[in-house]
Amino acid sequence: MSEEATSKRDFIRDIVAEDLASGKHARIVTRFPPEPNGYLHIGHAKAICLSWGIAQENAATGSDFHLRFDDTNPSREEQEYVDSIQEDIRWLGCDWGEHLYFASDYFEFFYDCAVHLIREGKAFVDEQTADQIREAHGTVSEPGRHSPFRDRPVEENLELFEKMRAGEFRDGEAVLRARIDMSSSNMHLRDPIIYRVLHESHHNTGDKWCIYPMYDFAHPLEDAHEHVTHSLCTLEFEVHRPVYDWVIENCPVPSVPRQIEFSRLTLNYTVVSKRKLLELVEKEKVDGWDDPRMPTLSGARRRGYPPEAIRNFCQDVGITKFKGVTDVARLENEVRKVLNASAPRRMAVLDPLKLVLVNMPEDHFEEVESQNNPEDEGAGLRKLPLGREIWIERNDFVVDPPRKYFRLAPGRAVRLRGGYIVQYVDHVCDPGSGDVTEVHCEFLPGTIGQAPPEGVVCKAAIHWVSAAHAENAEVRLYDRLFNHENPDAAEDGFLSVINPDSLEIVAGAKLEPGLGTEPPGFCCQFERLGYFCADSLHHEPGSRAVYNRTIGLRDTWGRKS
Ligand code: ATP
Ligand code: MG
């Protein structure tokens, strides 16, 4: 299904194919235009995979994918975001080659286009207040009214616009407006503002400019400047398309790009608005943009999601104009699929209980072998030390087992994964609390890889770690950040439906030897528990082991609901 080479067809890929076939374009240029005011999230991944994918599929024609920072708004943009966006796109496996651009490098071009519009009588400097402009804008059912400055002579407009650039107006004292149609049923065509005065430093151009272009004016010009052929964006831009086309028609542009809209990715149990993600970070509801519970790409990376799983997911979701909600379980399943095939198997005990093999001598150790990945023949075997004392999971022993409980209990036998069958002898309880503190068993010689001997019933295999060799670790169990299906619609706001159990820190986990020295980012399956990865921030090989649970082996949410 999700073969990478054979991307699903969709209406945008059909348009691209037609444009190549008809000769309208000899090659395709697409772009991803993030505003550097936040980290990339899973919704952006969909947009990137689409635009990059189309360029990639048509590479034989010389098609290109551009990464362009849409950094025309000086007030909210930061270098941290510029850097993280590039890192995340590379991690996702997409590549812009030489084509890294900044819209702020085109400020002179935007300015020239504005001057051109003024000369053609298609733009004017408006000195009304923001309130006056808003008030005259009309409503959906009522046309707007003309600005008293609309019919200024060209020369006067040129002079005033020059003065705007020279800093002779304060913020809000004047704007440049396109002269389109105040009675248009499309509100965006009612003499839209295309430049405003803003005395603010820009991360790229410093204090060179004190006027900045508006999105609707700048974006089509950016596309045209870069010879973008297909400018792909989400549906909220559909109503802006007439402005996009007007700008392209009326400005001296070197090429004619076409804007095409598709529906945005919306996931249940998730928020993907940058404003809300920023709020989670600023209010310290999460541990930064790359908190493993965040729907950001940096969060997914830290959590251990393979980029391939995100690409497969985006492809599987597909491109349409249909506004639907995608079940986050589909993303999680793609993660499981990739990890099941690729993640090496390891053993770790999260809630350790001591098990003593009473018939094994004190200082005797031996090695047993366990498969690295049963899904992958080539992954081979690894040797695990086994001694008299091992750790097992506390819930793998029960004094009074319920029906259908097949693991260790008085009178029962169970297999140690990759090792012996062990037979219950007795157990020790804490005299105060009554909790079990130790279980004693006998191992049955000759049972490694063999069926149980006559008269022994063994219905389960449990994971374990040699106590003498175990490495201590902190393990972080993550769950969905929200326990409301549509956090955006929660009555008391999305912050009120944060899942209080979205992070559980297990301090005293026991890992099989070697896991403590794996590098940050190392992913594996802890047998029977799920997929885990060494935390990129806190895991220090050899001195401090910190593992994140990427995802459980099965979808427990599906069963809950
Ligand atoms: P947000 O709405 O989360 O704040 P944004 O649209 O403001 O995101 P930009 O940096 O402007 O963020 O977005 C860059 C590109 O990513 C845009 O072309 C936008 O259409 C696309 N994009 C943003 N969110 C989604 C989404 N949920 N699904 C698909 N594409 C998206
Ligand atoms: Mg946006």
XYZ file of C-alpha atoms and ligand atoms in Angstrom:
593
model
C 0.000 0.000 0.000
C 2.475 2.633 1.083
C 5.185 1.822 -1.440
C 7.199 5.005 -1.528
C 7.921 5.053 -5.215
C 4.298 4.783 -6.282
C 2.629 7.820 -4.784
C -1.127 7.774 -4.836
C -2.676 9.818 -7.604
C -4.698 12.840 -6.571
C -6.286 15.821 -8.282
C -3.152 17.944 -7.907
C -0.879 15.274 -9.362
C -3.391 14.980 -12.229
C -3.142 18.720 -12.937
C 0.653 18.559 -12.845
C 0.682 15.597 -15.234
C -1.634 17.427 -17.652
C 0.486 20.571 -17.558
C 3.575 18.551 -18.424
C 1.780 16.577 -21.132
C 0.297 19.671 -22.790
C 3.646 21.426 -22.729
C 2.308 24.243 -20.547
C 5.320 23.563 -18.368
C 8.517 21.753 -19.291
C 9.365 21.287 -15.617
C 7.608 21.704 -12.310
C 8.613 23.969 -9.451
C 6.882 23.623 -6.088
C 7.645 25.233 -2.774
C 7.035 24.956 0.932
C 6.704 28.446 2.424
C 6.783 28.308 6.247
C 6.628 31.426 8.308
C 9.502 31.080 10.800
C 7.318 31.703 13.841
C 7.065 28.191 15.263
C 8.196 24.612 14.860
C 6.875 22.380 12.098
C 4.042 20.027 12.975
C 2.489 16.944 11.426
C 0.182 19.112 9.276
C 3.196 20.795 7.732
C 4.595 17.331 7.001
C 1.587 16.702 4.779
C 2.219 19.934 2.848
C 5.956 19.212 2.558
C 5.469 15.612 1.439
C 3.061 16.812 -1.249
C 5.169 19.595 -2.723
C 8.473 17.777 -2.345
C 6.924 14.524 -3.576
C 5.623 16.098 -6.789
C 9.006 17.639 -7.594
C 10.672 14.340 -6.777
C 8.333 12.278 -8.963
C 9.061 14.620 -11.861
C 12.788 14.901 -11.266
C 13.456 13.592 -14.778
C 12.045 16.847 -16.210
C 14.363 18.917 -14.011
C 11.630 19.728 -11.515
C 12.563 21.409 -8.254
C 11.288 21.847 -4.750
C 12.031 25.128 -2.966
C 12.165 25.822 0.724
C 11.214 29.438 1.162
C 10.920 31.203 4.467
C 7.958 33.503 4.285
C 9.572 36.006 6.597
C 7.791 39.203 5.638
C 6.414 39.879 9.117
C 9.235 41.185 11.326
C 7.476 40.937 14.658
C 7.153 37.211 15.223
C 10.061 35.575 13.513
C 13.156 34.067 15.061
C 16.348 32.373 13.969
C 15.605 29.409 16.263
C 12.626 28.613 14.051
C 14.567 29.070 10.808
C 17.079 26.486 12.053
C 14.575 24.007 13.457
C 12.476 24.064 10.277
C 15.471 23.109 8.142
C 16.520 20.388 10.550
C 13.009 18.944 10.637
C 12.539 18.921 6.855
C 15.874 17.175 6.398
C 14.951 14.660 9.057
C 11.675 14.005 7.281
C 13.785 12.986 4.306
C 12.891 15.871 2.006
C 15.510 17.944 0.308
C 15.478 21.396 -1.251
C 18.946 21.042 -2.769
C 20.253 24.503 -3.666
C 16.847 26.049 -3.372
C 16.732 27.761 -0.017
C 15.109 31.181 -0.181
C 13.982 33.987 2.072
C 11.066 36.176 1.033
C 12.798 39.051 2.796
C 15.458 38.931 0.079
C 12.760 40.065 -2.353
C 11.754 43.244 -0.506
C 13.126 45.427 -3.294
C 11.167 43.434 -5.893
C 7.930 43.780 -3.904
C 8.577 47.498 -3.647
C 9.120 47.821 -7.385
C 5.881 45.949 -8.042
C 4.029 48.288 -5.696
C 5.462 51.329 -7.500
C 4.397 49.746 -10.796
C 0.840 49.377 -9.521
C 0.818 53.007 -8.407
C 2.044 54.162 -11.822
C -0.729 52.152 -13.470
C -3.294 53.784 -11.194
C -3.886 50.456 -9.440
C -2.699 51.333 -5.962
C -3.038 54.315 -3.658
C -1.806 55.552 -0.304
C -4.634 55.612 2.209
C -4.301 57.827 5.264
C -7.499 56.757 6.973
C -7.204 55.154 10.387
C -7.453 51.390 10.699
C -10.929 51.833 12.202
C -12.103 53.996 9.321
C -10.814 51.492 6.805
C -12.508 48.635 8.617
C -15.740 50.543 8.935
C -15.856 51.337 5.197
C -15.074 47.737 4.254
C -18.736 46.743 4.144
C -20.125 43.334 4.987
C -20.872 40.159 3.096
C -24.268 41.537 2.146
C -23.253 45.190 1.793
C -20.651 46.673 -0.545
C -17.782 48.715 0.872
C -17.321 52.455 0.398
C -14.483 54.123 -1.462
C -11.699 55.670 0.540
C -11.573 59.476 0.205
C -7.940 58.986 -0.881
C -8.765 56.459 -3.604
C -8.531 58.892 -6.496
C -5.288 60.585 -5.593
C -3.141 61.445 -8.573
C -0.365 59.012 -9.411
C 2.385 61.528 -8.639
C 1.041 62.188 -5.168
C 0.810 58.450 -4.465
C 4.366 57.921 -5.635
C 5.593 60.674 -3.411
C 3.679 59.450 -0.359
C 4.755 55.860 -0.829
C 8.338 57.072 -1.058
C 7.770 58.890 2.225
C 6.338 55.751 3.793
C 9.541 53.963 2.888
C 11.644 56.850 4.177
C 10.076 56.556 7.614
C 8.054 59.758 7.507
C 4.919 58.031 8.742
C 4.411 56.382 12.093
C 2.954 52.868 12.425
C -0.643 52.886 11.234
C -0.611 56.392 9.764
C -0.665 55.262 6.167
C -1.064 52.092 4.132
C -0.788 51.255 0.470
C -3.947 49.687 -0.932
C -4.584 47.939 -4.210
C -7.331 49.619 -6.175
C -9.542 46.716 -7.119
C -13.262 46.639 -6.365
C -14.994 47.880 -3.217
C -18.240 46.205 -4.233
C -16.820 42.775 -4.933
C -18.639 39.930 -3.221
C -15.185 38.663 -2.277
C -14.198 40.841 0.676
C -10.525 40.221 -0.030
C -10.827 42.124 -3.312
C -12.140 45.278 -1.643
C -9.044 47.424 -2.078
C -6.846 45.147 0.045
C -3.978 46.643 2.015
C -0.710 45.604 0.391
C 1.850 47.553 2.443
C 1.881 48.830 5.997
C 4.234 50.970 8.050
C 5.983 49.026 10.810
C 9.007 50.442 12.558
C 10.509 47.145 13.582
C 13.806 45.400 13.017
C 13.745 42.374 10.780
C 15.884 39.288 11.461
C 17.328 39.456 7.944
C 17.132 43.059 6.781
C 17.628 44.766 10.138
C 16.361 48.359 10.071
C 16.573 48.778 6.311
C 12.796 48.742 5.934
C 9.988 50.322 7.880
C 7.283 49.257 5.463
C 6.381 45.610 5.040
C 4.237 43.898 2.383
C 1.088 42.001 3.334
C 0.826 38.257 2.757
C -1.708 38.445 -0.089
C 0.541 40.782 -2.042
C 3.898 39.208 -1.239
C 3.058 35.541 -1.619
C 2.164 35.475 -5.337
C 5.186 37.663 -6.065
C 7.466 35.275 -4.166
C 6.118 32.385 -6.201
C 6.476 34.249 -9.490
C 9.972 35.443 -8.621
C 11.082 31.838 -8.098
C 9.249 30.567 -11.200
C 7.098 28.329 -9.058
C 4.617 26.606 -11.347
C 2.220 25.065 -8.816
C 1.786 26.869 -5.529
C 0.100 24.347 -3.262
C -1.575 25.501 -0.081
C -4.404 24.677 2.264
C -8.074 25.451 1.678
C -8.228 28.569 3.843
C -6.354 30.331 1.025
C -9.045 29.532 -1.550
C -10.880 32.829 -0.954
C -7.577 34.659 -1.361
C -6.929 33.167 -4.796
C -8.632 36.026 -6.721
C -6.196 38.440 -5.052
C -3.313 36.100 -5.879
C -4.338 36.065 -9.526
C -4.932 39.828 -9.592
C -1.432 40.515 -8.285
C 0.088 38.170 -10.875
C -1.916 39.784 -13.690
C -1.138 43.340 -12.722
C 2.489 43.222 -11.647
C 5.592 42.902 -13.831
C 6.295 39.262 -12.945
C 8.704 36.878 -14.657
C 6.365 33.865 -14.546
C 2.762 32.868 -13.891
C 2.291 30.495 -10.958
C -0.974 28.756 -10.215
C -2.340 28.395 -6.694
C -4.107 25.120 -5.902
C -5.680 24.356 -2.538
C -6.097 21.093 -0.655
C -7.575 20.269 2.726
C -5.445 20.610 5.795
C -4.574 17.702 8.011
C -6.676 17.644 11.146
C -6.043 14.880 13.663
C -8.259 13.871 16.551
C -6.801 14.133 20.088
C -4.370 16.697 18.679
C -4.002 20.434 18.148
C -1.873 21.671 15.266
C -2.315 25.408 15.374
C 1.064 27.046 15.938
C -0.498 29.569 18.270
C -1.822 26.796 20.503
C 1.402 24.828 20.381
C 3.240 27.983 21.432
C 0.809 28.360 24.312
C 1.535 24.808 25.484
C 5.240 25.626 25.458
C 4.971 29.049 27.076
C 2.624 27.867 29.822
C 4.966 24.935 30.448
C 2.262 22.360 29.890
C 4.926 20.464 27.964
C 8.692 20.363 28.080
C 9.364 22.523 24.999
C 8.502 22.298 21.290
C 10.230 18.923 21.097
C 8.376 17.355 24.007
C 7.643 13.804 22.824
C 3.906 14.424 23.321
C 3.875 17.376 20.910
C 2.565 16.883 17.340
C 5.669 18.690 16.118
C 8.215 16.939 13.938
C 10.880 17.569 16.570
C 8.594 15.998 19.179
C 7.957 13.003 16.939
C 11.691 12.599 16.368
C 12.429 12.698 20.084
C 9.616 10.264 20.719
C 11.177 7.812 18.272
C 8.750 8.076 15.357
C 10.620 7.043 12.208
C 10.380 9.701 9.476
C 9.390 6.955 7.063
C 6.258 6.335 9.136
C 5.269 9.995 8.844
C 5.832 9.952 5.080
C 3.815 6.754 4.755
C 1.058 8.279 6.840
C 0.919 11.445 4.722
C 0.748 9.349 1.601
C -1.925 7.114 3.041
C -4.081 10.091 4.086
C -3.806 11.445 0.536
C -4.670 14.821 -0.970
C -8.278 15.948 -1.380
C -10.474 18.993 -0.884
C -12.530 17.129 1.692
C -12.449 18.638 5.190
C -12.285 15.642 7.465
C -10.708 14.578 10.718
C -8.059 11.889 10.516
C -7.786 9.349 13.312
C -4.414 9.756 15.030
C -4.430 5.957 15.403
C -3.578 5.783 11.690
C -0.349 7.657 12.324
C 0.403 5.471 15.325
C -0.183 2.341 13.257
C 2.252 3.514 10.589
C 4.790 3.994 13.373
C 4.171 0.446 14.625
C 4.447 -0.966 11.103
C 7.822 0.594 10.433
C 9.194 -0.240 13.872
C 7.905 -3.806 13.833
C 9.936 -4.416 10.718
C 13.015 -2.488 11.743
C 13.398 -2.181 15.507
C 15.720 -4.665 17.217
C 14.211 -6.560 20.142
C 15.568 -6.021 23.622
C 14.419 -6.877 27.121
C 13.664 -4.407 29.871
C 11.702 -4.664 33.091
C 9.794 -1.561 34.114
C 8.417 -2.695 37.466
C 11.039 -5.150 38.725
C 10.428 -8.112 41.006
C 13.350 -10.352 42.006
C 13.175 -13.951 40.861
C 15.713 -16.378 42.332
C 16.588 -19.606 40.517
C 17.258 -21.612 43.643
C 18.871 -24.558 41.869
C 21.451 -22.388 40.145
C 24.808 -21.948 41.952
C 25.598 -18.478 43.353
C 28.352 -17.452 40.973
C 27.194 -19.330 37.941
C 26.430 -17.370 34.816
C 25.620 -18.647 31.384
C 24.564 -17.159 28.103
C 21.319 -17.739 26.315
C 20.437 -16.498 22.857
C 17.549 -14.366 21.784
C 16.394 -13.304 18.333
C 17.114 -9.686 17.493
C 14.074 -9.381 15.294
C 11.789 -12.264 14.388
C 10.479 -10.128 11.478
C 13.936 -9.919 9.996
C 15.966 -13.110 9.431
C 19.129 -11.117 8.878
C 18.968 -9.405 12.268
C 20.513 -12.455 13.931
C 20.746 -13.458 17.564
C 22.211 -11.813 20.616
C 23.609 -13.384 23.758
C 22.032 -12.594 27.089
C 23.644 -13.390 30.439
C 21.559 -15.447 32.830
C 22.384 -16.008 36.504
C 20.787 -17.088 39.742
C 18.940 -13.798 40.231
C 16.893 -12.106 37.575
C 14.331 -9.312 37.370
C 10.872 -10.034 36.088
C 7.874 -7.745 35.706
C 5.928 -7.506 38.962
C 2.649 -8.237 37.216
C 4.052 -11.452 35.718
C 3.664 -13.113 39.117
C 0.366 -13.317 40.958
C -0.253 -15.156 44.215
C -3.885 -15.758 43.489
C -4.256 -15.823 39.700
C -7.550 -14.922 38.074
C -8.985 -17.130 35.341
C -7.098 -16.967 32.047
C -3.925 -15.805 33.775
C -1.208 -18.052 32.375
C 1.936 -16.493 33.727
C 3.799 -17.284 36.948
C 1.837 -18.242 40.070
C 2.135 -20.772 42.857
C 2.295 -24.229 41.317
C 2.902 -22.882 37.807
C 5.734 -22.920 35.319
C 6.607 -20.212 32.823
C 9.257 -19.771 30.166
C 11.911 -17.078 30.372
C 12.102 -15.650 26.849
C 15.027 -17.236 25.029
C 15.795 -19.320 28.123
C 14.657 -22.021 30.480
C 11.274 -22.991 31.706
C 11.165 -22.173 35.412
C 8.951 -23.835 37.969
C 7.543 -22.071 41.044
C 8.980 -23.095 44.426
C 7.845 -20.420 46.860
C 7.773 -16.673 47.405
C 8.627 -14.131 50.105
C 6.396 -11.307 51.287
C 7.191 -8.112 53.114
C 5.898 -8.669 56.630
C 4.582 -5.106 56.851
C 2.845 -4.492 53.554
C 2.311 -8.087 52.520
C 3.746 -7.258 49.064
C 5.677 -9.992 47.317
C 9.397 -9.179 47.456
C 10.917 -12.278 45.909
C 9.821 -15.305 43.955
C 11.770 -18.554 44.080
C 11.796 -20.975 41.175
C 13.748 -23.926 39.879
C 14.952 -23.850 36.322
C 14.360 -27.023 34.340
C 17.617 -28.071 32.659
C 17.406 -28.875 28.978
C 14.312 -26.757 28.303
C 15.956 -23.934 26.306
C 14.285 -23.987 22.943
C 12.559 -27.237 23.913
C 8.996 -28.196 24.800
C 8.243 -28.617 28.501
C 9.007 -32.047 29.959
C 6.209 -34.515 30.678
C 3.880 -33.332 33.389
C 4.867 -29.621 33.187
C 2.372 -27.148 31.789
C 3.892 -23.924 30.456
C 1.563 -21.524 28.665
C 3.452 -18.239 28.653
C 6.874 -16.712 28.092
C 7.881 -13.676 30.095
C 10.702 -11.175 29.659
C 13.492 -10.856 32.210
C 16.880 -9.281 32.827
C 19.828 -10.756 34.740
C 20.005 -8.865 38.056
C 23.815 -8.918 38.123
C 24.005 -7.379 34.640
C 20.974 -5.104 34.543
C 21.465 -1.436 33.747
C 19.300 1.039 35.626
C 17.192 3.423 33.650
C 14.533 6.049 33.760
C 11.734 5.244 31.358
C 9.165 7.800 30.276
C 5.788 6.459 29.305
C 3.940 8.831 27.021
C 0.326 8.814 26.162
C -1.818 11.161 24.085
C -1.549 14.752 25.253
C -5.300 15.310 25.172
C -8.073 13.047 26.334
C -10.700 14.906 24.331
C -11.265 13.850 20.746
C -11.463 17.431 19.535
C -9.440 19.567 21.958
C -10.187 22.720 19.925
C -13.886 22.260 20.666
C -13.538 21.621 24.404
C -15.931 23.790 26.369
C -13.263 25.277 28.637
C -10.586 25.446 25.982
C -7.959 22.994 24.826
C -5.812 23.467 27.938
C -8.637 22.076 30.055
C -8.549 18.688 28.329
C -4.876 17.874 28.716
C -4.540 14.210 29.640
C -3.179 14.185 33.216
C -1.634 10.779 32.534
C 0.143 11.786 29.340
C 3.525 11.352 31.032
C 4.473 8.741 33.596
C 8.082 8.589 34.710
C 9.348 5.171 35.771
C 12.526 5.695 37.766
C 13.761 2.187 38.548
C 13.595 0.269 35.289
C 16.095 -2.555 34.620
C 17.528 -2.889 31.118
C 19.371 -5.744 29.477
C 23.102 -4.991 29.270
C 24.137 -2.724 26.413
C 21.048 -0.507 26.343
C 22.638 2.027 28.663
C 25.473 2.647 26.238
C 23.386 2.956 23.086
C 23.469 6.441 21.531
C 20.629 8.941 21.971
C 17.936 8.222 19.401
C 18.497 4.445 19.465
C 15.134 2.743 18.848
C 14.170 -0.780 19.821
C 11.305 -2.880 20.990
C 11.233 -3.764 24.674
C 9.707 -7.190 24.301
C 6.073 -7.342 25.330
C 6.080 -3.653 26.329
C 6.283 -1.556 23.201
C 8.746 0.471 21.158
C 11.220 2.674 22.980
C 14.036 5.026 22.091
C 16.933 6.571 23.976
C 16.016 10.185 24.722
C 17.942 12.688 22.634
C 18.038 15.261 25.403
C 18.666 13.385 28.649
C 20.117 9.989 27.742
C 23.880 9.960 28.334
C 25.497 6.733 27.135
C 27.334 5.014 29.962
C 26.243 7.372 32.714
C 22.497 7.959 32.586
C 19.976 5.869 30.672
C 16.701 7.573 29.738
C 14.280 5.862 27.397
C 11.025 7.144 25.896
C 8.139 4.908 25.040
C 7.447 5.644 21.398
C 4.262 3.618 21.197
C 2.725 0.525 22.743
C 2.521 -2.711 20.800
C -1.209 -2.402 20.298
C -3.716 0.391 20.043
C -5.162 0.550 23.560
C -7.132 3.741 22.819
C -9.091 1.945 20.160
C -10.122 -0.610 22.769
C -10.924 2.012 25.419
C -13.351 3.862 23.183
P -0.741 27.077 11.658
O -2.088 27.242 11.059
O -0.508 25.775 12.331
O -0.289 28.225 12.499
P 0.383 28.093 9.340
O -0.427 27.800 8.151
O 0.197 29.440 9.914
O 0.207 26.987 10.423
P 2.773 28.398 7.863
O 4.175 28.384 8.315
O 2.219 29.634 7.295
O 1.917 27.920 9.095
O 2.465 27.182 6.912
C 3.284 26.774 5.876
C 2.490 25.906 4.955
O 2.020 24.760 5.644
C 1.261 26.613 4.389
O 1.303 26.474 2.981
C 0.098 25.880 4.958
O -0.915 25.761 4.006
C 0.682 24.505 5.309
N -0.023 23.937 6.455
C -0.166 24.492 7.683
N -0.923 23.712 8.477
C -1.268 22.623 7.742
C -2.048 21.444 7.999
N -2.626 21.233 9.180
N -2.179 20.543 6.997
C -1.592 20.745 5.817
N -0.852 21.818 5.502
C -0.685 22.760 6.451
Mg -1.263 30.064 8.098
